Tab-separated table of C-alpha atoms in Angstrom:
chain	number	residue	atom	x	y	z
A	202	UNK	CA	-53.255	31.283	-14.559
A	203	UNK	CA	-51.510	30.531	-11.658
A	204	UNK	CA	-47.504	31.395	-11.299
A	205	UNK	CA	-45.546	27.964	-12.391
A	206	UNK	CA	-43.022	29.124	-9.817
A	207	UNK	CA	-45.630	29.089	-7.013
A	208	UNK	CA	-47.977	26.047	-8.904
A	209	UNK	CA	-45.088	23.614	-8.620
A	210	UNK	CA	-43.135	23.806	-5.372
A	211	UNK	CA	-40.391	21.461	-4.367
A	212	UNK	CA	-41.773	20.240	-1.298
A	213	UNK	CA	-45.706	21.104	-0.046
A	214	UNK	CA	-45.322	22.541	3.816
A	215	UNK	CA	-47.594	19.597	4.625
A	216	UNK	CA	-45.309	17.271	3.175
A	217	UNK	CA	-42.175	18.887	4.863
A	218	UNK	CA	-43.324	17.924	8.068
A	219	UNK	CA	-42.667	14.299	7.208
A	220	UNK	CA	-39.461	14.616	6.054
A	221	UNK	CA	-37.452	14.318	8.701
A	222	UNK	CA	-39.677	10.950	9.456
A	223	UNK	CA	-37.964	9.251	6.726
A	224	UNK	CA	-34.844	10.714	6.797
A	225	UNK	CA	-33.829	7.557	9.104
A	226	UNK	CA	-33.042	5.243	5.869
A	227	UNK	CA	-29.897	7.357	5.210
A	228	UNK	CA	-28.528	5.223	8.301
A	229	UNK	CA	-28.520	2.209	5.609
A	230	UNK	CA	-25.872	3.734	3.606
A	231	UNK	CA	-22.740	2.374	4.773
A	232	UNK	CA	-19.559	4.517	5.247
A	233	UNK	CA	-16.910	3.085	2.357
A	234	UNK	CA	-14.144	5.884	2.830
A	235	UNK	CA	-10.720	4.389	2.252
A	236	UNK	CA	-7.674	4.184	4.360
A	237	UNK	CA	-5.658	7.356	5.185
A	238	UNK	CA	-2.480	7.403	3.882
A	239	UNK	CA	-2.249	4.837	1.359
A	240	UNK	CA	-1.849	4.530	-2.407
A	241	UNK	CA	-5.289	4.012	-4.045
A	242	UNK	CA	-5.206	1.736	-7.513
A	243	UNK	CA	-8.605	1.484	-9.409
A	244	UNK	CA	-8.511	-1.621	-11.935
A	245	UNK	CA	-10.671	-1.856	-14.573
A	246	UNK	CA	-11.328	-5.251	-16.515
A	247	UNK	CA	-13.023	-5.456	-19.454
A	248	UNK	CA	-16.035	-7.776	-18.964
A	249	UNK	CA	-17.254	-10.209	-21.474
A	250	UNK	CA	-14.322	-9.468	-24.077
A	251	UNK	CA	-13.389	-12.283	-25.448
A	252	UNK	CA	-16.503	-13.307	-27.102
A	253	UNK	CA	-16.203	-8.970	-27.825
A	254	UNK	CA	-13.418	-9.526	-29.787
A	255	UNK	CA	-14.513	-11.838	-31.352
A	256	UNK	CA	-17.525	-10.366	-32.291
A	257	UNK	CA	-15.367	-7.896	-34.182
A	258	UNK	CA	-12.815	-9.310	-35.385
A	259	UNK	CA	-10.047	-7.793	-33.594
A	260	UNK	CA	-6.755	-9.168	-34.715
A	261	UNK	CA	-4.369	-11.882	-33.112
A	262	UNK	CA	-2.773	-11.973	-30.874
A	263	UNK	CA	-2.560	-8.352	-30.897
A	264	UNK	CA	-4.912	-5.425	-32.127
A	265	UNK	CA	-3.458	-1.892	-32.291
A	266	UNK	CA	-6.480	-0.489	-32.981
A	267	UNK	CA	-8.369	-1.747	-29.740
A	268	UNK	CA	-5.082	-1.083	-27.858
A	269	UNK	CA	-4.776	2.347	-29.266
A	270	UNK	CA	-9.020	3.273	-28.091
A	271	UNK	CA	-7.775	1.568	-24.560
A	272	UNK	CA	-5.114	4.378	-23.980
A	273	UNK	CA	-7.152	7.261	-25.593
A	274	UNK	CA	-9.631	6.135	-23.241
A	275	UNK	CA	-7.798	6.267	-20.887
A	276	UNK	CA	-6.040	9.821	-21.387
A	277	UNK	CA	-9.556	11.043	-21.349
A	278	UNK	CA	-10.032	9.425	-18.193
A	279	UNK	CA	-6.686	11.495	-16.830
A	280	UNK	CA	-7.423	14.425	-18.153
A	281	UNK	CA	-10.722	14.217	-16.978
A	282	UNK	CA	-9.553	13.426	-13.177
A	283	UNK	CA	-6.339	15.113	-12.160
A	284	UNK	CA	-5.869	13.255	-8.942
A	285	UNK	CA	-5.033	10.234	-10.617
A	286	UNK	CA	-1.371	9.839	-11.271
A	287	UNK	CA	-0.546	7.105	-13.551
A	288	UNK	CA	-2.189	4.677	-15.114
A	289	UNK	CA	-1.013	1.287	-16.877
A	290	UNK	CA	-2.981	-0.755	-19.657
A	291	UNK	CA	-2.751	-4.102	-20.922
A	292	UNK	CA	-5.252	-5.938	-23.420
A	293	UNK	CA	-8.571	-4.823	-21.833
A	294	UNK	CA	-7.385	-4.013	-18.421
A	295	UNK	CA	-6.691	-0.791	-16.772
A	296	UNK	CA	-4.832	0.529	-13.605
A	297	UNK	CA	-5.211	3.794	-12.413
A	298	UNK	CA	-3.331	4.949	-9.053
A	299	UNK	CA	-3.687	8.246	-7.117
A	300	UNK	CA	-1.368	9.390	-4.714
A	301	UNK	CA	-1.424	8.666	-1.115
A	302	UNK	CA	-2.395	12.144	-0.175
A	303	UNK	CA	-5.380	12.169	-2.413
A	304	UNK	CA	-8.665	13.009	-1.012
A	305	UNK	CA	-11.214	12.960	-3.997
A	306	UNK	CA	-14.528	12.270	-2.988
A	307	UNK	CA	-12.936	11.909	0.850
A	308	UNK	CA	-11.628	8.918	-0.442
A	309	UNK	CA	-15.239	7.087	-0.491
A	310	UNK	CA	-14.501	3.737	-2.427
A	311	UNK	CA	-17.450	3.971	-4.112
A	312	UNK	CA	-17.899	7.517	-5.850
A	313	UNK	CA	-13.794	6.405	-6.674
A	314	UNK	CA	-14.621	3.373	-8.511
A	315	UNK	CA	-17.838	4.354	-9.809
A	316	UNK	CA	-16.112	7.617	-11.392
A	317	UNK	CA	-13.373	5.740	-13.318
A	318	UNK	CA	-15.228	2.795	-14.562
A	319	UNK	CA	-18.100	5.230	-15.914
A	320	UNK	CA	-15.922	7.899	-17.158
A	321	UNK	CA	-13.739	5.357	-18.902
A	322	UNK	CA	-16.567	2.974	-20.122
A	323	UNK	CA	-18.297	5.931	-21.686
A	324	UNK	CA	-14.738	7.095	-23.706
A	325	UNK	CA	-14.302	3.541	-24.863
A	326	UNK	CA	-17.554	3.833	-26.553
A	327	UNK	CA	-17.905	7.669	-27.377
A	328	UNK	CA	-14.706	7.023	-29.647
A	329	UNK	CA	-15.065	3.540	-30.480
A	330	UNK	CA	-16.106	4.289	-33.889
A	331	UNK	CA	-12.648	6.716	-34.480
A	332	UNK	CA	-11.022	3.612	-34.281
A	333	UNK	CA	-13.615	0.707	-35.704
A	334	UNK	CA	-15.498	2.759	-38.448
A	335	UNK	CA	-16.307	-0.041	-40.429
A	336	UNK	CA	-17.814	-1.837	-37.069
A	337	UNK	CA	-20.336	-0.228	-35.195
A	338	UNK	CA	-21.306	-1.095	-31.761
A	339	UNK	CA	-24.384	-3.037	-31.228
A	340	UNK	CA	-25.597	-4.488	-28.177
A	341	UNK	CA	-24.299	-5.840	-26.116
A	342	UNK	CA	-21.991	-3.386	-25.295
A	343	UNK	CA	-18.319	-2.824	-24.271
A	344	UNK	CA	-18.763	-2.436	-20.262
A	345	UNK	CA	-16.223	-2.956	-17.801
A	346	UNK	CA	-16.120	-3.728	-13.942
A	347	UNK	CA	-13.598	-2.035	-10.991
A	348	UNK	CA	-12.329	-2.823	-7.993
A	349	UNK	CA	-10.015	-0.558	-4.933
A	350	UNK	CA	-6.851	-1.759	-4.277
A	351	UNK	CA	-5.011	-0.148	-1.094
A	352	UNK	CA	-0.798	-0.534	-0.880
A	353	UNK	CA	0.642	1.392	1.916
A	354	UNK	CA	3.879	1.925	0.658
A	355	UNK	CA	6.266	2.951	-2.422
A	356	UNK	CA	7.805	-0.374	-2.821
A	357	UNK	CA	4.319	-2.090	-2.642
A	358	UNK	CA	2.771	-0.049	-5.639
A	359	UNK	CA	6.096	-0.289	-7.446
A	360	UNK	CA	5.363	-3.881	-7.023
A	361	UNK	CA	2.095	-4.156	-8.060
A	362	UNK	CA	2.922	-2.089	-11.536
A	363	UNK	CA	5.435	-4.373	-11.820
A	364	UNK	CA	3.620	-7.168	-11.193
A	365	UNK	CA	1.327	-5.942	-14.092
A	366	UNK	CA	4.066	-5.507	-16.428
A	367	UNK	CA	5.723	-9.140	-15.723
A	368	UNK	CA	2.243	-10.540	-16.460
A	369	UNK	CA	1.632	-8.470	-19.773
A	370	UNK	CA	4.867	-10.154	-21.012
A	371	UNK	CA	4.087	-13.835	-19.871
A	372	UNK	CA	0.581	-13.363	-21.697
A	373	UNK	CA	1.948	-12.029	-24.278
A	374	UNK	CA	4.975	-14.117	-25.316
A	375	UNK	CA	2.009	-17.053	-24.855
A	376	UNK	CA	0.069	-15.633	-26.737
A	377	UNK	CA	2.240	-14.659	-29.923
A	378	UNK	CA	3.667	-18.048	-30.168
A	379	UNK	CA	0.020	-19.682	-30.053
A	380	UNK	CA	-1.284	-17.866	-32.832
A	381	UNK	CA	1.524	-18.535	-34.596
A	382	UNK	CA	1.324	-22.050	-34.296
A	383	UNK	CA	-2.425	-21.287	-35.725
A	384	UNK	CA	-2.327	-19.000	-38.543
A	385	UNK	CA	1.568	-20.190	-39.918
A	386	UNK	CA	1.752	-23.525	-38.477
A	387	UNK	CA	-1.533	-24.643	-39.607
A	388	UNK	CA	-2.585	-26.575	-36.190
A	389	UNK	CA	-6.103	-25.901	-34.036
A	390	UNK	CA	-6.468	-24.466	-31.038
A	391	UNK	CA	-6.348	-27.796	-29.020
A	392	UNK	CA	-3.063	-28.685	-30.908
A	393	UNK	CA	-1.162	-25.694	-30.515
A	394	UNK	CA	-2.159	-25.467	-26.381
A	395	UNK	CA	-0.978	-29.008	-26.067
A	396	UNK	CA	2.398	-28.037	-27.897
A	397	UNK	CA	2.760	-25.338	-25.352
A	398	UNK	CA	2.431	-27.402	-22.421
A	399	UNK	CA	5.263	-27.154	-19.934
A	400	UNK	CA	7.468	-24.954	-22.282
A	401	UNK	CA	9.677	-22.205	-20.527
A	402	UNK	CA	10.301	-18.758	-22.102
A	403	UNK	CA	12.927	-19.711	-23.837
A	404	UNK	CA	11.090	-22.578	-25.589
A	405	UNK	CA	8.773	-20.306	-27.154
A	406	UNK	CA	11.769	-18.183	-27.889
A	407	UNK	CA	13.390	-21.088	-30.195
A	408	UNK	CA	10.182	-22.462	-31.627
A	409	UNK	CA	9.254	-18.696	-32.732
A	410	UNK	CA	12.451	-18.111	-34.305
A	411	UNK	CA	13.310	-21.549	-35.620
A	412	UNK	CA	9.582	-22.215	-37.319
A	413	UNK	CA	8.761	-18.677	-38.346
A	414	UNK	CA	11.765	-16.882	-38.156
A	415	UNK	CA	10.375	-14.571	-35.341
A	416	UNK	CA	12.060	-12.528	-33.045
A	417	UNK	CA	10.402	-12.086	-30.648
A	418	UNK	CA	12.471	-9.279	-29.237
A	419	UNK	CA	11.550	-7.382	-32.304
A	420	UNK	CA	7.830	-7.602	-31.831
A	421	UNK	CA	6.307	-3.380	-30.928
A	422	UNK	CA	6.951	-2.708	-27.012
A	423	UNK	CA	3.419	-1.807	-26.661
A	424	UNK	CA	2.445	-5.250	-26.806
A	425	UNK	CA	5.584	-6.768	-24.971
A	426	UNK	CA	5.469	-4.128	-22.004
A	427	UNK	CA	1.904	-2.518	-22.112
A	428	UNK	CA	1.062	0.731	-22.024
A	429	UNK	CA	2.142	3.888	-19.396
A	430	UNK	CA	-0.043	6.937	-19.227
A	431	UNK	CA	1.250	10.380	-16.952
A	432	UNK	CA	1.909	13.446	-16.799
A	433	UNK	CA	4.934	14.543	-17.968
A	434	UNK	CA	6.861	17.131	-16.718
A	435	UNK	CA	10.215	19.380	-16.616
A	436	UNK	CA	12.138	18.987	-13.178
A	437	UNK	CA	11.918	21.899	-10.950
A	438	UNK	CA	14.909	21.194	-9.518
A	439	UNK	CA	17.708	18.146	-10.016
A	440	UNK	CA	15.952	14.889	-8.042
A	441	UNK	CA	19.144	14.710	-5.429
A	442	UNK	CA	18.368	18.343	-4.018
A	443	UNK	CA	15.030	16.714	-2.899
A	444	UNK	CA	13.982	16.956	1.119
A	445	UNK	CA	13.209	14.873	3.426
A	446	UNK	CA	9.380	15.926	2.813
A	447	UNK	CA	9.542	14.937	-0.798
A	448	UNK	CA	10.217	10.630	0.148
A	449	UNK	CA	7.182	9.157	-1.218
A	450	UNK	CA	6.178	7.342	2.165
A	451	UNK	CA	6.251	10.772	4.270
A	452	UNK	CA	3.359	11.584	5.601
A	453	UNK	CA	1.501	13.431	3.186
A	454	UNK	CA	1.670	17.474	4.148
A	455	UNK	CA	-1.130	19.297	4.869
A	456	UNK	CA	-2.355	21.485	1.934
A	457	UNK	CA	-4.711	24.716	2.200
A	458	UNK	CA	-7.948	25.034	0.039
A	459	UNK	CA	-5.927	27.389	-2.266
A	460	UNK	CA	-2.930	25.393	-2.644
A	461	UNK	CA	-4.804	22.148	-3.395
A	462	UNK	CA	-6.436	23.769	-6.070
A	463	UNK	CA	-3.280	25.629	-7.605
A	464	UNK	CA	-1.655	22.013	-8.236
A	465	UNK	CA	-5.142	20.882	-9.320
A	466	UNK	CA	-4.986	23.144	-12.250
A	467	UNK	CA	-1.630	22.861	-13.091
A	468	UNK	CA	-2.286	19.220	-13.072
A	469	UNK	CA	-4.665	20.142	-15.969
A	470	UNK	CA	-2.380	21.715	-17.870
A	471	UNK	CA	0.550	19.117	-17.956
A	472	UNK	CA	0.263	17.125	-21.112
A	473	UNK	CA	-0.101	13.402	-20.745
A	474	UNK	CA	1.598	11.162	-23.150
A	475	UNK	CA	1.108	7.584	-23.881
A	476	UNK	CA	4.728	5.523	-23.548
A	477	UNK	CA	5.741	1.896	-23.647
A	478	UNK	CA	8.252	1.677	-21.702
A	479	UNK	CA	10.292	-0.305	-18.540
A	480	UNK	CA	8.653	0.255	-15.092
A	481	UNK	CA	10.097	-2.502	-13.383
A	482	UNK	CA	13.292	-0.524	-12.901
A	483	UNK	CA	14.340	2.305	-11.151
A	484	UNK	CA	15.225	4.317	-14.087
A	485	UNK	CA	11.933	5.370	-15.197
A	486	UNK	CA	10.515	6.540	-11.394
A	487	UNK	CA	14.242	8.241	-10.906
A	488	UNK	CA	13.638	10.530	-14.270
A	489	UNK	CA	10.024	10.778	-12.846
A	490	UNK	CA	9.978	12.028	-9.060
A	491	UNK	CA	6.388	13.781	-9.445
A	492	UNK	CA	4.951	10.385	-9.620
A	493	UNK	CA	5.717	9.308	-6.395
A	494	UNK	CA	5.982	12.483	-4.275
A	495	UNK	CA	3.112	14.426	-5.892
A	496	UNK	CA	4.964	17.625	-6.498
A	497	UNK	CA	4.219	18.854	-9.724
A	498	UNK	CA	6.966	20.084	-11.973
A	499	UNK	CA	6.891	22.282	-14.490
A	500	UNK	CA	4.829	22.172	-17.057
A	501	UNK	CA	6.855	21.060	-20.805
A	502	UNK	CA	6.062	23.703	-23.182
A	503	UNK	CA	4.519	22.397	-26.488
A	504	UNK	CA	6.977	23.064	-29.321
């Protein structure tokens, strides 16, 4: 019997002769790689998932549980990718930014957003069932879409997370004062989005407090301010000792082989922690310089 090995070649020398004749179609394949220099922010949406939660039953206005596989999800995702630097989830949407300087994939939009939405879809439904045992996924399933979104600046992705976390409160202050009308006021959908019509922020405010003796204010911070995911770090040094180098919009310095990975892995290393918190304010990026410049600090020591 003949040698597998040698039985089944790769290519036949005939055959490798007309390789290079269709070769050509890689021409086709356009070049996607993003702009130099710029903050990269993938966003994931989750498709389809309202009739999704309904499906399961996931609980209004709010459900911890699908919240809670969201950011798992998406720690996986970070500690899966250490070029991306922070990420920010509300209901079944995602952001994920990586620095300026990154060049993953040499920045090709495509492998980016393919990577994340994959790598996060397949999380959400790996560990669905840690958080849903009594509801197992059937089809369809939990899938999600992506998108690159370029900002060449600090201020402009400071404004887009805050942008993010303005929106997660509008939604949500809606959305907690509907389904109250609905499941303690006793009125249908219809009625209770006709009751709603024209009303400020404070209106909901008063009709939360004065019909159901809600505070809003009291309500968990994960659903009034979504969720942050990072890296979290000690301070290598006190943030007003920092260089010129270290201003966010510098041009990003030039990195050897070696050093690039040495921050890779001790990006790997860092824990990441889940926190519901302000990001509209300076305060949190002030206590948080790695997030901006890309220096990594040093790593916090489990206790």
């Amino acid at each position: 019997m003949a040698n597998s090995k040698s039985s089944l070649p790769f290519l036949l020398p005939s055959q490798a002769n007309y390789f290079p004749r269709y070769e050509y179609v890689r021409c086709f394949e356009q070049p996607d790689g993003l702009l130099p220099n710029t903050w990269i922010v993938i966003r994931l949406d989750g498709r389809g998932f309202h009739s999704l939660s309904n499906k399961y039953s996931f609980t209004k206005p709010n459900d911890r549980r699908a919240l809670d596989l969201m950011n798992t999800a998406a720690t996986a995702v970070m500690r899966e990718l250490p070029d991306v630097v922070l990420g920010y989830g509300v209901s079944d949407e995602y952001s994920f930014v990586f620095h300026k300087s990154c060049t993953l994939f040499e920045r090709r939009e495509s492998k980016l957003v393919s990577t994340v939405v994959s790598s996060f879809t397949a999380y959400y439904v790996h560990l669905w069932a840690s958080f849903f045992p009594e509801n197992p996924l059937s089809p369809p399933l939990p899938s999600f879409d992506g998108r690159a979104v370029l900002f060449p600046s600090e201020a402009n992705l400071r404004d887009y997370m805050s942008w993010r976390q303005v929106d997660c409160h509008i939604n949500n202050l809606y959305n907690t004062t509907f389904w109250a009308l609905i499941q303690q006021g006793g009125l249908n959908a219809k009625e209770a989005e006709k009751e709603l019509i024209g009303s400020y922020a404070s209106d909901k405010h008063e009709l939360l407090f004065s019909r159901f003796k809600l505070n809003y204010n009291n309500e968990p911070d994960m659903f009034k301010k979504g969720s942050v995911v990072f890296r979290d770090y000690e301070l290598a040094h006190p943030p007003d000792t920092a260089t010129a180098s270290d201003s966010p919009d510098s041009p990003p310095e030039e990195q050897s082989k070696t050093q690039a990975q040495r921050e890779k892995k001790h990006r790997a290393k860092a824990r990441i922690t889940v926190q519901h918190v302000d990001i509209i304010r300076d305060a949190f990026w002030t206590a948080r310089p790695w997030l901006l410049t890309g220096k990594v600090g040093r790593v916090v020591k489990e206790p």
